[in-house]
XYZ file of N, CA, C and O in Angstrom:
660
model
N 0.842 -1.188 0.000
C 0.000 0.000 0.000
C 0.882 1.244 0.000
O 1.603 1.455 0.975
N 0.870 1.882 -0.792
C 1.643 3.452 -0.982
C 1.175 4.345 0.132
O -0.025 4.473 0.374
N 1.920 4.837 0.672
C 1.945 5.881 1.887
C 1.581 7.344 1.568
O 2.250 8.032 0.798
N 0.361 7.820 2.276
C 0.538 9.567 0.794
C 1.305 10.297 2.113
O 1.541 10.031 3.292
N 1.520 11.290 1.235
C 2.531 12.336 1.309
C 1.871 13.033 1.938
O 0.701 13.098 1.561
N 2.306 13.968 3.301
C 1.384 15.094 3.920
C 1.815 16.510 3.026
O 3.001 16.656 2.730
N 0.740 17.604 2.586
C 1.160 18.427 2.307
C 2.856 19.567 2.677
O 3.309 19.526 3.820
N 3.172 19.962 2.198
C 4.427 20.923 2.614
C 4.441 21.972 2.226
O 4.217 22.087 1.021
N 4.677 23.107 2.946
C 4.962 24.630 2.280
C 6.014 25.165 2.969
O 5.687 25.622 4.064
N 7.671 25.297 2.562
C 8.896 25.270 2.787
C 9.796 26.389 1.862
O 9.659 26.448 0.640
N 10.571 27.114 2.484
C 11.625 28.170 2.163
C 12.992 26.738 1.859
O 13.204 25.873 2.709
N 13.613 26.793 0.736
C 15.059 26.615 0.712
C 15.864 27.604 1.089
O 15.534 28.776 1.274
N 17.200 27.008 1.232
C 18.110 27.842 1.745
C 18.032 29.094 0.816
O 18.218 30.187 1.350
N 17.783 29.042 -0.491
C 17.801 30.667 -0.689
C 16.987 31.598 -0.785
O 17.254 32.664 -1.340
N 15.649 31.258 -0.144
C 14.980 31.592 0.095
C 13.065 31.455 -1.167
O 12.111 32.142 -1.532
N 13.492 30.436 -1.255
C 12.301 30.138 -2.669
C 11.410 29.171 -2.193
O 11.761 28.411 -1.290
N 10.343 29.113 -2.676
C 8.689 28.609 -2.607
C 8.806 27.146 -2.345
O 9.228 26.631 -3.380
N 8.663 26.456 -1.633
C 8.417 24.950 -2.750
C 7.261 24.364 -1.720
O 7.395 24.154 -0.515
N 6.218 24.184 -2.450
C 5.102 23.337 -2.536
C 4.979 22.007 -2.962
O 5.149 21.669 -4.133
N 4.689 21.236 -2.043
C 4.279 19.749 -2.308
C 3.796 19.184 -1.695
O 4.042 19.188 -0.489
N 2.281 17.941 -2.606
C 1.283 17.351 -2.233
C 0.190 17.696 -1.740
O -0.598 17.046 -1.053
N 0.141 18.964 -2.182
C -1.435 19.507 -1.553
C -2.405 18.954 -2.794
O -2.090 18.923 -3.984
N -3.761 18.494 -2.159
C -4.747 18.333 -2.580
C -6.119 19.103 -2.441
O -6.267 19.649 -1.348
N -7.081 19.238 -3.288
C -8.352 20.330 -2.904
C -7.824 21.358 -2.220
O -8.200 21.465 -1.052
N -7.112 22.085 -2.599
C -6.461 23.019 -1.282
C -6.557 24.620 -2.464
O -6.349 24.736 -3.672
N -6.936 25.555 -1.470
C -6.413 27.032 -2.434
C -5.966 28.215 -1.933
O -6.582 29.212 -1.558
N -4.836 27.968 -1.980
C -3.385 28.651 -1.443
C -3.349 30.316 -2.126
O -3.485 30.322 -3.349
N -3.178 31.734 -1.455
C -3.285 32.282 -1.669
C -2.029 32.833 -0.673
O -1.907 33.014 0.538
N -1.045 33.022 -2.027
C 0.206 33.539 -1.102
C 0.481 34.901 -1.667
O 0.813 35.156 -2.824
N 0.275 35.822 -0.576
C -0.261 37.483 -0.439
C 1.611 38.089 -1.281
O 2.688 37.572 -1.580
N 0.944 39.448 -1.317
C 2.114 40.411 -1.778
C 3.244 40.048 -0.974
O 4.328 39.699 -1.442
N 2.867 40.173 0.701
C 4.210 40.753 1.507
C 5.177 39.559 1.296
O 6.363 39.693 1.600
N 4.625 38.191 0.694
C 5.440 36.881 0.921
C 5.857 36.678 -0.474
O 6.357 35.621 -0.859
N 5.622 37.832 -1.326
C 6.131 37.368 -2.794
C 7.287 38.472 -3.127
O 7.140 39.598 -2.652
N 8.474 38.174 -3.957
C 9.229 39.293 -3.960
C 9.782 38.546 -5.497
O 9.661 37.381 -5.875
N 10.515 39.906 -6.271
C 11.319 39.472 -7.427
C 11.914 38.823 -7.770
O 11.893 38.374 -8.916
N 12.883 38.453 -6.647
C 13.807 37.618 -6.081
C 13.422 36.069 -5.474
O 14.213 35.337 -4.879
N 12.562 35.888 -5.662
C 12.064 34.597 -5.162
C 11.424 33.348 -6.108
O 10.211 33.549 -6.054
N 11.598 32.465 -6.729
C 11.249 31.422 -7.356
C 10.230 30.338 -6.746
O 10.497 30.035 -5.583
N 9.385 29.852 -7.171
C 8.139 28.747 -6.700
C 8.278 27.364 -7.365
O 7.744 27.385 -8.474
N 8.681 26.469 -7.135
C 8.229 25.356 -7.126
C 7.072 24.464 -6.597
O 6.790 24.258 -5.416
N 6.608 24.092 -7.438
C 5.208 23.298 -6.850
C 5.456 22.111 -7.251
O 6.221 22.056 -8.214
N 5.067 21.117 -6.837
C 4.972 19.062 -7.005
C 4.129 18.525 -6.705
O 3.396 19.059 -5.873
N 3.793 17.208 -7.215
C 2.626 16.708 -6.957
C 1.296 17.317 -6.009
O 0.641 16.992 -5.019
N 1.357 18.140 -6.763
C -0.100 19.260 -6.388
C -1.488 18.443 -7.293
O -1.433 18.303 -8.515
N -2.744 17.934 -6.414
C -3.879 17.805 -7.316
C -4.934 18.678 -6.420
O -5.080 18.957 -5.230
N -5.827 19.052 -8.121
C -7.062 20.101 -7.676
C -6.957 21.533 -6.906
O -7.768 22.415 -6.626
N -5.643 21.345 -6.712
C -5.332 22.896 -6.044
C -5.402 24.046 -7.488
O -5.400 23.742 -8.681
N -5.457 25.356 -6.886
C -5.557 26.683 -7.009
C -4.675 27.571 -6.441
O -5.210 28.308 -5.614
N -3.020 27.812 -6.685
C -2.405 28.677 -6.352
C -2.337 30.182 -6.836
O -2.267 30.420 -8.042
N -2.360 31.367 -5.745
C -2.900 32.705 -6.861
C -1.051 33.016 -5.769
O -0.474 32.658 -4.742
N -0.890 33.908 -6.983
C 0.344 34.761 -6.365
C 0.220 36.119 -6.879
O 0.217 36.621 -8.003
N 0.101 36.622 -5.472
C -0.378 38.145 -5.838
C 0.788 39.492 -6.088
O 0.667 40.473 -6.822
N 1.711 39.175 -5.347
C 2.705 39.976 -6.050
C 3.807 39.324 -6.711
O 3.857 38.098 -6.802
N 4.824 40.205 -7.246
C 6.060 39.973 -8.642
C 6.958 38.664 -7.692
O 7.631 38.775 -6.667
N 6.603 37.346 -8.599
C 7.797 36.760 -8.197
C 8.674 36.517 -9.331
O 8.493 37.078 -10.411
N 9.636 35.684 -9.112
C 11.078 35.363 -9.974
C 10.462 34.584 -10.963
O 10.181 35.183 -12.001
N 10.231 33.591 -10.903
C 9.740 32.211 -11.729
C 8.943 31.450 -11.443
O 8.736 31.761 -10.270
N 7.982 30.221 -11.767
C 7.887 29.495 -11.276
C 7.561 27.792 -12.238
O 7.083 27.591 -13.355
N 7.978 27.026 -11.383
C 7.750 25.696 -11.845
C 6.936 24.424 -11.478
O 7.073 23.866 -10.389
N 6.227 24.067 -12.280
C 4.586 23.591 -11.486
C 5.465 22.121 -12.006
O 6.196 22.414 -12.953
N 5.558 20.798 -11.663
C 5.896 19.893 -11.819
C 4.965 18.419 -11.213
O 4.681 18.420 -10.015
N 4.528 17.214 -12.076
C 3.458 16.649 -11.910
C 2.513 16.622 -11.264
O 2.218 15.758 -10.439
N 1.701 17.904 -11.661
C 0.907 18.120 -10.876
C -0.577 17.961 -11.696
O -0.527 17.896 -12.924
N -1.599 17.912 -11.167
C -2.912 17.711 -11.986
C -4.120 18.445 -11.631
O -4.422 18.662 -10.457
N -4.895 18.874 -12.741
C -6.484 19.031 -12.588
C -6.044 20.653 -11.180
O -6.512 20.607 -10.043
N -5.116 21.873 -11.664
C -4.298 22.640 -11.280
C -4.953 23.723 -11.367
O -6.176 23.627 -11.475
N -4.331 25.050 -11.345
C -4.612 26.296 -11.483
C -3.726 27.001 -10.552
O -3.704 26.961 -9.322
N -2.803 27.836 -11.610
C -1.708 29.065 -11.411
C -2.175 30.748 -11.296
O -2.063 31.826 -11.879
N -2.332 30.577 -10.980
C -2.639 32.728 -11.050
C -1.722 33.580 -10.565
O -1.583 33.844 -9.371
N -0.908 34.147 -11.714
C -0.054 35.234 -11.318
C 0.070 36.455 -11.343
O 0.760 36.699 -12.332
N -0.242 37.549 -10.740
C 0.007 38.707 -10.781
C 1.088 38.831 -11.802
O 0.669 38.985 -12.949
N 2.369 38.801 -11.651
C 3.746 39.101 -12.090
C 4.445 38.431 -12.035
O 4.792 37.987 -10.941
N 5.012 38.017 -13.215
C 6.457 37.055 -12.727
C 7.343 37.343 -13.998
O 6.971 37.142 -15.155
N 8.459 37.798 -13.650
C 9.559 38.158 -14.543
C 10.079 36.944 -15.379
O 9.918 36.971 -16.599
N 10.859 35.595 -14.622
C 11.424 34.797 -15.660
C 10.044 33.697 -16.122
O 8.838 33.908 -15.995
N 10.674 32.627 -16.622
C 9.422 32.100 -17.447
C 8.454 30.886 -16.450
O 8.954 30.029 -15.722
N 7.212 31.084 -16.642
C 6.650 29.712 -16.116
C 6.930 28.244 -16.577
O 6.785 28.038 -17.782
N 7.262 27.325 -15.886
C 7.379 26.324 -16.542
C 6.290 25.406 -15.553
O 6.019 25.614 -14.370
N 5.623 24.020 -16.708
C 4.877 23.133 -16.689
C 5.290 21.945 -17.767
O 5.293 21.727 -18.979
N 5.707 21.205 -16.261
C 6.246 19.998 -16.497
C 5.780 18.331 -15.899
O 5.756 17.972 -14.721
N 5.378 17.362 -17.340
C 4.898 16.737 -16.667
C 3.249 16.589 -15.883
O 2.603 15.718 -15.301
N 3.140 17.536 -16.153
C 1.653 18.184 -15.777
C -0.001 17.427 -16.992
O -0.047 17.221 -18.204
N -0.963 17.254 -15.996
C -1.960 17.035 -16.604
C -3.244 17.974 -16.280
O -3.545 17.938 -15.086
N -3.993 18.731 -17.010
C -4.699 19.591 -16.984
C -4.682 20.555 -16.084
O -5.182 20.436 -14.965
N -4.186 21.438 -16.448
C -3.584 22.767 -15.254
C -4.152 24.282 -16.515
O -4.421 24.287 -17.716
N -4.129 25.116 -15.701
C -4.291 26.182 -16.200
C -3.330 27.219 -15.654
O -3.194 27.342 -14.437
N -2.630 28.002 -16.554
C -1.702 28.933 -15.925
C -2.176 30.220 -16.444
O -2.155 30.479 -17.647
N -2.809 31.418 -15.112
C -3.469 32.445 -15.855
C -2.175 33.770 -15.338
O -1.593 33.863 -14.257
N -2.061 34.615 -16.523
C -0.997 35.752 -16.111
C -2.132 36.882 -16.243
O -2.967 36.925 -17.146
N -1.987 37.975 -14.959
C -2.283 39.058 -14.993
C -1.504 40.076 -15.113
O -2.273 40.798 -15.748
N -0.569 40.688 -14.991
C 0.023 42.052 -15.065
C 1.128 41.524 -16.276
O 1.298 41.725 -17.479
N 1.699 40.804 -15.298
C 3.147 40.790 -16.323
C 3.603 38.827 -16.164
O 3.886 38.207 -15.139
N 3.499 38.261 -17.776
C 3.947 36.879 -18.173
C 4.634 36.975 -19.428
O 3.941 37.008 -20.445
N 5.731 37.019 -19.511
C 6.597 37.004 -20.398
C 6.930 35.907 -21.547
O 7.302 35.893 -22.721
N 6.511 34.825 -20.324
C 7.067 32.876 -21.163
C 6.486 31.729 -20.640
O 6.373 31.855 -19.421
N 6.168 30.916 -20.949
C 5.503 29.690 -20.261
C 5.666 28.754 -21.496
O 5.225 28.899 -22.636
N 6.594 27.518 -20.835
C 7.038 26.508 -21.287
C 6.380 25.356 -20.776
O 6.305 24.893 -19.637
N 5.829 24.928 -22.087
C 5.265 23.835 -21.327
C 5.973 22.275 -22.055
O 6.135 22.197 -23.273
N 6.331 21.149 -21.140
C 6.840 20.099 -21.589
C 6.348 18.632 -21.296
O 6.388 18.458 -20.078
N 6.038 17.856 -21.755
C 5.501 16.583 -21.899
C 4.369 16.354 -20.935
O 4.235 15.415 -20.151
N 3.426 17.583 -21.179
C 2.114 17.658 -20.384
C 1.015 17.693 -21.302
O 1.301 17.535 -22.489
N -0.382 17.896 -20.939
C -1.516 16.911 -21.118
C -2.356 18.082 -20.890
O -2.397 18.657 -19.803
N -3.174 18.512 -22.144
C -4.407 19.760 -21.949
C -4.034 20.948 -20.672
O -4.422 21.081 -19.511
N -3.180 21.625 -21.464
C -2.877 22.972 -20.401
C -3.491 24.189 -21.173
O -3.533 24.224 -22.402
N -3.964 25.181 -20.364
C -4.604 26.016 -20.670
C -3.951 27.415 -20.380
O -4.301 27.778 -19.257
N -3.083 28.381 -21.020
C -2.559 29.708 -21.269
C -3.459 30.657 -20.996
O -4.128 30.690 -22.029
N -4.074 31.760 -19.973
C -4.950 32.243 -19.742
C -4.223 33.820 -19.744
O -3.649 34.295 -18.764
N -4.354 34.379 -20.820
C -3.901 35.896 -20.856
C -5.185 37.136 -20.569
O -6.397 36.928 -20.524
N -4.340 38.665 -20.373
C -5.064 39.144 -20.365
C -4.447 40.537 -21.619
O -3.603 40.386 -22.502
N -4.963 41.390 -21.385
C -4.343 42.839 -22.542
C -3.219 43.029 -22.314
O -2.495 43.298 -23.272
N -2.488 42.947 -20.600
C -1.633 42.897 -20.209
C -0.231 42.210 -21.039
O 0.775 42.683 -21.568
N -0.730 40.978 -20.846
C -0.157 39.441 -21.027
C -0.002 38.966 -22.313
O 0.559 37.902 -22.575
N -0.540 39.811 -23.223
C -1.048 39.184 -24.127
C 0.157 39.035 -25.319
O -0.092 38.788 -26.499
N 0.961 39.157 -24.985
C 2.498 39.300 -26.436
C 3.404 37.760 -25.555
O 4.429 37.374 -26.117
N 2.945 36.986 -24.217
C 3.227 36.119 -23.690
C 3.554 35.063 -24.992
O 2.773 34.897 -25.928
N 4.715 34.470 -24.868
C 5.450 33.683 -25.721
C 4.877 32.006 -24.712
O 4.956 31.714 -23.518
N 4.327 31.257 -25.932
C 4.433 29.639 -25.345
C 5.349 29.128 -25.891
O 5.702 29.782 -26.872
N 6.042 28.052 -25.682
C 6.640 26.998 -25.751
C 6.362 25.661 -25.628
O 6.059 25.354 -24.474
N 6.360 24.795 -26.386
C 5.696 23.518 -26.088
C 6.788 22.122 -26.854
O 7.249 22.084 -27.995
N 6.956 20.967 -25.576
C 7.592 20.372 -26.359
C 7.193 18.754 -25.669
O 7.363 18.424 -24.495
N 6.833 18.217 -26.373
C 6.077 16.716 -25.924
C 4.957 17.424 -25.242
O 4.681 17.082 -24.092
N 4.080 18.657 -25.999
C 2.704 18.250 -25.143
C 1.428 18.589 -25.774
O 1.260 19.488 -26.597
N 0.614 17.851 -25.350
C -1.062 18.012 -26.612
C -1.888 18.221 -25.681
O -1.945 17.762 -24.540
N -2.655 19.087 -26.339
C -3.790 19.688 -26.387
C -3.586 21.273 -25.577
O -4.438 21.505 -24.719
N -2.749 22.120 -25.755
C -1.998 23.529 -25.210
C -3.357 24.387 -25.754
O -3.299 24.259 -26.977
N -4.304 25.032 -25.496
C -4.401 26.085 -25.777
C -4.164 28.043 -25.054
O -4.014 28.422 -23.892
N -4.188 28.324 -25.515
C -4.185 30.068 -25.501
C -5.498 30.721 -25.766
O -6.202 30.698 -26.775
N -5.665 31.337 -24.559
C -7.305 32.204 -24.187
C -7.064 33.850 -24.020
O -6.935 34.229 -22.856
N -6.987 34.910 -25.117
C -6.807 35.827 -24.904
C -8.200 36.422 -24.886
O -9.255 35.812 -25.058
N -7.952 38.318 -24.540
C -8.836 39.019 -24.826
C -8.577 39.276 -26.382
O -7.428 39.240 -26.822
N -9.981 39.610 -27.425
C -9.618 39.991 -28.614
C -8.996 41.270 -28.738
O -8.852 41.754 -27.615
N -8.591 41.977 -29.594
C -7.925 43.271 -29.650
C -9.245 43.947 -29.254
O -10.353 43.410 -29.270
N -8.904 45.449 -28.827
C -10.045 46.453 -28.585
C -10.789 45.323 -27.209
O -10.881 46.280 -26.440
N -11.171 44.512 -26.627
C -12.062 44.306 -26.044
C -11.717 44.134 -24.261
O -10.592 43.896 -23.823
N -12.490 44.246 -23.728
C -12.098 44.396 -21.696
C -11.736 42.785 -21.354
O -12.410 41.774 -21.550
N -10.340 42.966 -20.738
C -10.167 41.506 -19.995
C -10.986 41.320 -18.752
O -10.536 40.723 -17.774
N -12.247 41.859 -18.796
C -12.564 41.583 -17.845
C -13.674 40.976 -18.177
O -14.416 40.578 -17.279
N -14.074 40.747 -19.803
C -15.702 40.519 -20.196
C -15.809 39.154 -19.635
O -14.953 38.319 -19.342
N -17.269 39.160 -19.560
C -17.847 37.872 -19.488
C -18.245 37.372 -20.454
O -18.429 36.159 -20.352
N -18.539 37.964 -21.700
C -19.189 37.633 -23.165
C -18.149 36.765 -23.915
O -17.149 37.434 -24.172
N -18.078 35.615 -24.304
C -17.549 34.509 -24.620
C -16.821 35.191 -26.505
O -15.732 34.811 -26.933
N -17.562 35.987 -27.130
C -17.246 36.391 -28.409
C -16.521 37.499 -28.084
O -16.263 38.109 -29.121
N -15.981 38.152 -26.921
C -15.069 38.922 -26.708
C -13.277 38.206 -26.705
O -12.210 38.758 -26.974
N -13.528 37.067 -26.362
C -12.049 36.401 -26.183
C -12.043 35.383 -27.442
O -13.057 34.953 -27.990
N -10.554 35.044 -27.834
C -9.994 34.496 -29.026
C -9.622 33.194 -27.938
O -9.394 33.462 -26.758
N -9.587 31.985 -28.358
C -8.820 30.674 -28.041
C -8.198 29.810 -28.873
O -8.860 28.991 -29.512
N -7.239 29.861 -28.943
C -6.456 29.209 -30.127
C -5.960 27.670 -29.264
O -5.793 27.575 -28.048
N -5.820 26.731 -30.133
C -5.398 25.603 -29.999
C -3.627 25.885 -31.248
O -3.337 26.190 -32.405
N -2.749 25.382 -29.502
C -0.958 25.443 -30.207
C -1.110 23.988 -30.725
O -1.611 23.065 -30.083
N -0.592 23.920 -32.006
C -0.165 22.402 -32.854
C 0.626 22.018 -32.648
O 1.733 22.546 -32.761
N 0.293 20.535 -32.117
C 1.160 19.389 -31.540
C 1.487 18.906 -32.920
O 1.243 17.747 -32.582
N 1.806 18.784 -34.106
C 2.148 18.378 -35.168
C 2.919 19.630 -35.844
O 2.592 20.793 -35.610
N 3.878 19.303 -36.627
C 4.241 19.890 -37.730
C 4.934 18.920 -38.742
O 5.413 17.831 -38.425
N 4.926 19.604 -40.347
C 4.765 18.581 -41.339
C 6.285 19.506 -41.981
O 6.106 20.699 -42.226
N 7.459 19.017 -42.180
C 8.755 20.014 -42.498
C 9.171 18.954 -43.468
O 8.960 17.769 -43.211
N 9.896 19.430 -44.842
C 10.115 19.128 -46.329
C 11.388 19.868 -46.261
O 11.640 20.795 -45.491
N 12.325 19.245 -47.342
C 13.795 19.421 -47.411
C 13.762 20.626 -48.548
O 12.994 20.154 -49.385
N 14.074 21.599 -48.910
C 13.936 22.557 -50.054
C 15.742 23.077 -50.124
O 16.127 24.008 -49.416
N 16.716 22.318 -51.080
C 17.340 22.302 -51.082
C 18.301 22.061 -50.357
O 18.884 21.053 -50.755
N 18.902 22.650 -49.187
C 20.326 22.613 -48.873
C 19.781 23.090 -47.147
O 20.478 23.501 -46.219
N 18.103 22.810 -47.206
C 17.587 23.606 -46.027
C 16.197 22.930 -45.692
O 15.655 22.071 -46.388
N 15.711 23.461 -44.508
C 14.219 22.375 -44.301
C 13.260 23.625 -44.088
O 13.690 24.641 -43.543
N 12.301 23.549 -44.413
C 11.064 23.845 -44.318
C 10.125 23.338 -43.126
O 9.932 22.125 -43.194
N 9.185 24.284 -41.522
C 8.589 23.254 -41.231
C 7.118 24.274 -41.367
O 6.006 23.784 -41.167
């Protein structure tokens, strides 16, 4: 019989986030505990809801499932790894979010956010939920926002001395 894991919420020595094994849980870690300088790791997280309300460094969500990220600010890039249905939403400022050999993740921008670069490598079903141009990130009207599905396929041909994808 497998032993579960009790939740953890822990500073490393240099002073960074790390979360692991919370379940149904929704963690709301305030301004005064978030700083520029500080990085988040999360792990085997299911059904949780982490919001981070002020500017942190980075963060990295790692097999975690059925998720949800909310960031105010974060300077270097989000990464999602390993991950099965998570949603990572940026409010002020998301620069990058890499996602790798994960399973229906959901990119949640706002007007802010919205020049946010994905990355994807071993993973299907990625989409991207912006506001349309001209319209309030705040609508509720479903024909105000664009959702694009990122392609897990590409089809690349040799054209001389060079490839095409």
């Amino acid at each position: 019989m497998k032993k579960e894991k009790k939740p953890s919420k822990s500073k490393d020595m240099r002073g960074n986030w790390v979360f692991e094994n919370y379940k149904n849980e929704q963690l709301v870690i305030p301004k005064d505990d978030c700083s520029f300088r500080t990085a988040v790791n999360i792990f085997d997280c299911v059904d949780c809801t982490f919001t981070f309300e002020g500017k942190i460094k980075g963060l990295m969500m790692e097999k975690c499932k059925k998720s949800t990220l909310i960031v105010e600010e974060v300077v270097a890039p989000v990464e999602v790894i390993n991950c099965d249905t998570v949603k990572v939403n940026g409010i002020k400022q998301l620069n990058h979010v890499s996602v790798e050999n994960s399973v229906e993740v959901r990119v949640i921008l706002t007007n802010a956010t919205r020049a946010c670069c994905v990355q994807t490598t071993c993973a299907r079903n990625v989409l991207i939920r912006f506001p349309k141009e001209g319209k309030d990130d705040q609508s509720q009207e479903n024909e105000d926002w664009a959702t694009m599905i990122i392609p897990e396929a590409f089809e690349t041909k040799v054209l001389g001395d060079s490839i095409k994808t």
